[in-house]
């Protein structure tokens, strides 16, 4: 089992910055993907950014150039630096970890952290 604990959410004005952190613990394989999803009220959960175990990142078009994902694999921690925040970035942000064990893949989620951007 894997546990994910997020931190760093909060209220910020438009144009401001926040940094989210997510620490993973438990049965973690070194070859995993970690990332962030978000869900705004009335909308489906969507990918924000993800990063492979070798450091390759992918971003949603809506956050490219503003958000940066990084990870410290030694600490099993992933970060999301969010700059130039917009009101449309308001959502609950969920940390994600995916890993493969044998022929099965497993997805794990954090409890979510609220990010609210005021205009």
PDB file of N, CA, C and O in Angstrom, residues 2 4 10 28 30 35 45 59 69 74 76 78 114-115:
ATOM      1  N   UNK A   2       0.340   2.296  -0.588  1.00  0.00           N
ATOM      2  CA  UNK A   2       1.059   3.568  -0.697  1.00  0.00           C
ATOM      3  C   UNK A   2       0.198   4.674  -0.108  1.00  0.00           C
ATOM      4  O   UNK A   2      -1.014   4.722  -0.352  1.00  0.00           O
ATOM      5  N   UNK A   4      -0.116   8.913   0.271  1.00  0.00           N
ATOM      6  CA  UNK A   4       0.322  10.192  -0.276  1.00  0.00           C
ATOM      7  C   UNK A   4      -0.229  11.310   0.602  1.00  0.00           C
ATOM      8  O   UNK A   4      -1.435  11.352   0.869  1.00  0.00           O
ATOM      9  N   UNK A  10      -3.784  26.624  -0.498  1.00  0.00           N
ATOM     10  CA  UNK A  10      -4.218  27.812   0.225  1.00  0.00           C
ATOM     11  C   UNK A  10      -4.869  28.834  -0.673  1.00  0.00           C
ATOM     12  O   UNK A  10      -5.245  28.531  -1.811  1.00  0.00           O
ATOM     13  N   UNK A  28       6.777   1.531  -2.345  1.00  0.00           N
ATOM     14  CA  UNK A  28       7.034   2.352  -3.530  1.00  0.00           C
ATOM     15  C   UNK A  28       8.151   1.741  -4.345  1.00  0.00           C
ATOM     16  O   UNK A  28       9.225   1.463  -3.825  1.00  0.00           O
ATOM     17  N   UNK A  30      10.900   2.118  -7.437  1.00  0.00           N
ATOM     18  CA  UNK A  30      11.687   3.247  -7.944  1.00  0.00           C
ATOM     19  C   UNK A  30      11.187   3.715  -9.306  1.00  0.00           C
ATOM     20  O   UNK A  30      11.307   4.877  -9.652  1.00  0.00           O
ATOM     21  N   UNK A  35       2.537  12.723 -10.039  1.00  0.00           N
ATOM     22  CA  UNK A  35       1.980  13.883 -10.700  1.00  0.00           C
ATOM     23  C   UNK A  35       0.887  14.549  -9.898  1.00  0.00           C
ATOM     24  O   UNK A  35       0.637  14.191  -8.737  1.00  0.00           O
ATOM     25  N   UNK A  45     -12.025  15.606 -13.086  1.00  0.00           N
ATOM     26  CA  UNK A  45     -10.625  15.675 -12.682  1.00  0.00           C
ATOM     27  C   UNK A  45      -9.754  15.676 -13.936  1.00  0.00           C
ATOM     28  O   UNK A  45      -9.986  14.904 -14.874  1.00  0.00           O
ATOM     29  N   UNK A  59       2.973  18.439 -19.141  1.00  0.00           N
ATOM     30  CA  UNK A  59       2.082  19.446 -18.587  1.00  0.00           C
ATOM     31  C   UNK A  59       0.815  19.575 -19.425  1.00  0.00           C
ATOM     32  O   UNK A  59       0.830  19.408 -20.643  1.00  0.00           O
ATOM     33  N   UNK A  69       6.851  21.046 -12.448  1.00  0.00           N
ATOM     34  CA  UNK A  69       6.828  19.857 -11.599  1.00  0.00           C
ATOM     35  C   UNK A  69       8.252  19.369 -11.412  1.00  0.00           C
ATOM     36  O   UNK A  69       9.072  19.424 -12.334  1.00  0.00           O
ATOM     37  N   UNK A  74      14.782  10.416  -3.829  1.00  0.00           N
ATOM     38  CA  UNK A  74      15.326   9.896  -2.579  1.00  0.00           C
ATOM     39  C   UNK A  74      14.336  10.075  -1.432  1.00  0.00           C
ATOM     40  O   UNK A  74      14.299   9.283  -0.489  1.00  0.00           O
ATOM     41  N   UNK A  76      10.995  10.415  -2.103  1.00  0.00           N
ATOM     42  CA  UNK A  76       9.672  10.036  -2.633  1.00  0.00           C
ATOM     43  C   UNK A  76       8.701  11.201  -2.547  1.00  0.00           C
ATOM     44  O   UNK A  76       7.550  11.050  -2.116  1.00  0.00           O
ATOM     45  N   UNK A  78       7.131  14.742  -4.563  1.00  0.00           N
ATOM     46  CA  UNK A  78       6.930  15.487  -5.799  1.00  0.00           C
ATOM     47  C   UNK A  78       6.435  16.883  -5.435  1.00  0.00           C
ATOM     48  O   UNK A  78       5.719  17.065  -4.448  1.00  0.00           O
ATOM     49  N   UNK A 114      -6.807  22.118  -1.283  1.00  0.00           N
ATOM     50  CA  UNK A 114      -7.546  23.181  -1.967  1.00  0.00           C
ATOM     51  C   UNK A 114      -6.611  24.318  -2.358  1.00  0.00           C
ATOM     52  O   UNK A 114      -5.821  24.800  -1.533  1.00  0.00           O
ATOM     53  N   UNK A 115      -6.733  24.745  -3.595  1.00  0.00           N
ATOM     54  CA  UNK A 115      -6.053  25.948  -4.082  1.00  0.00           C
ATOM     55  C   UNK A 115      -7.130  26.914  -4.551  1.00  0.00           C
ATOM     56  O   UNK A 115      -7.939  26.570  -5.416  1.00  0.00           O
TER      57      UNK A 115
END
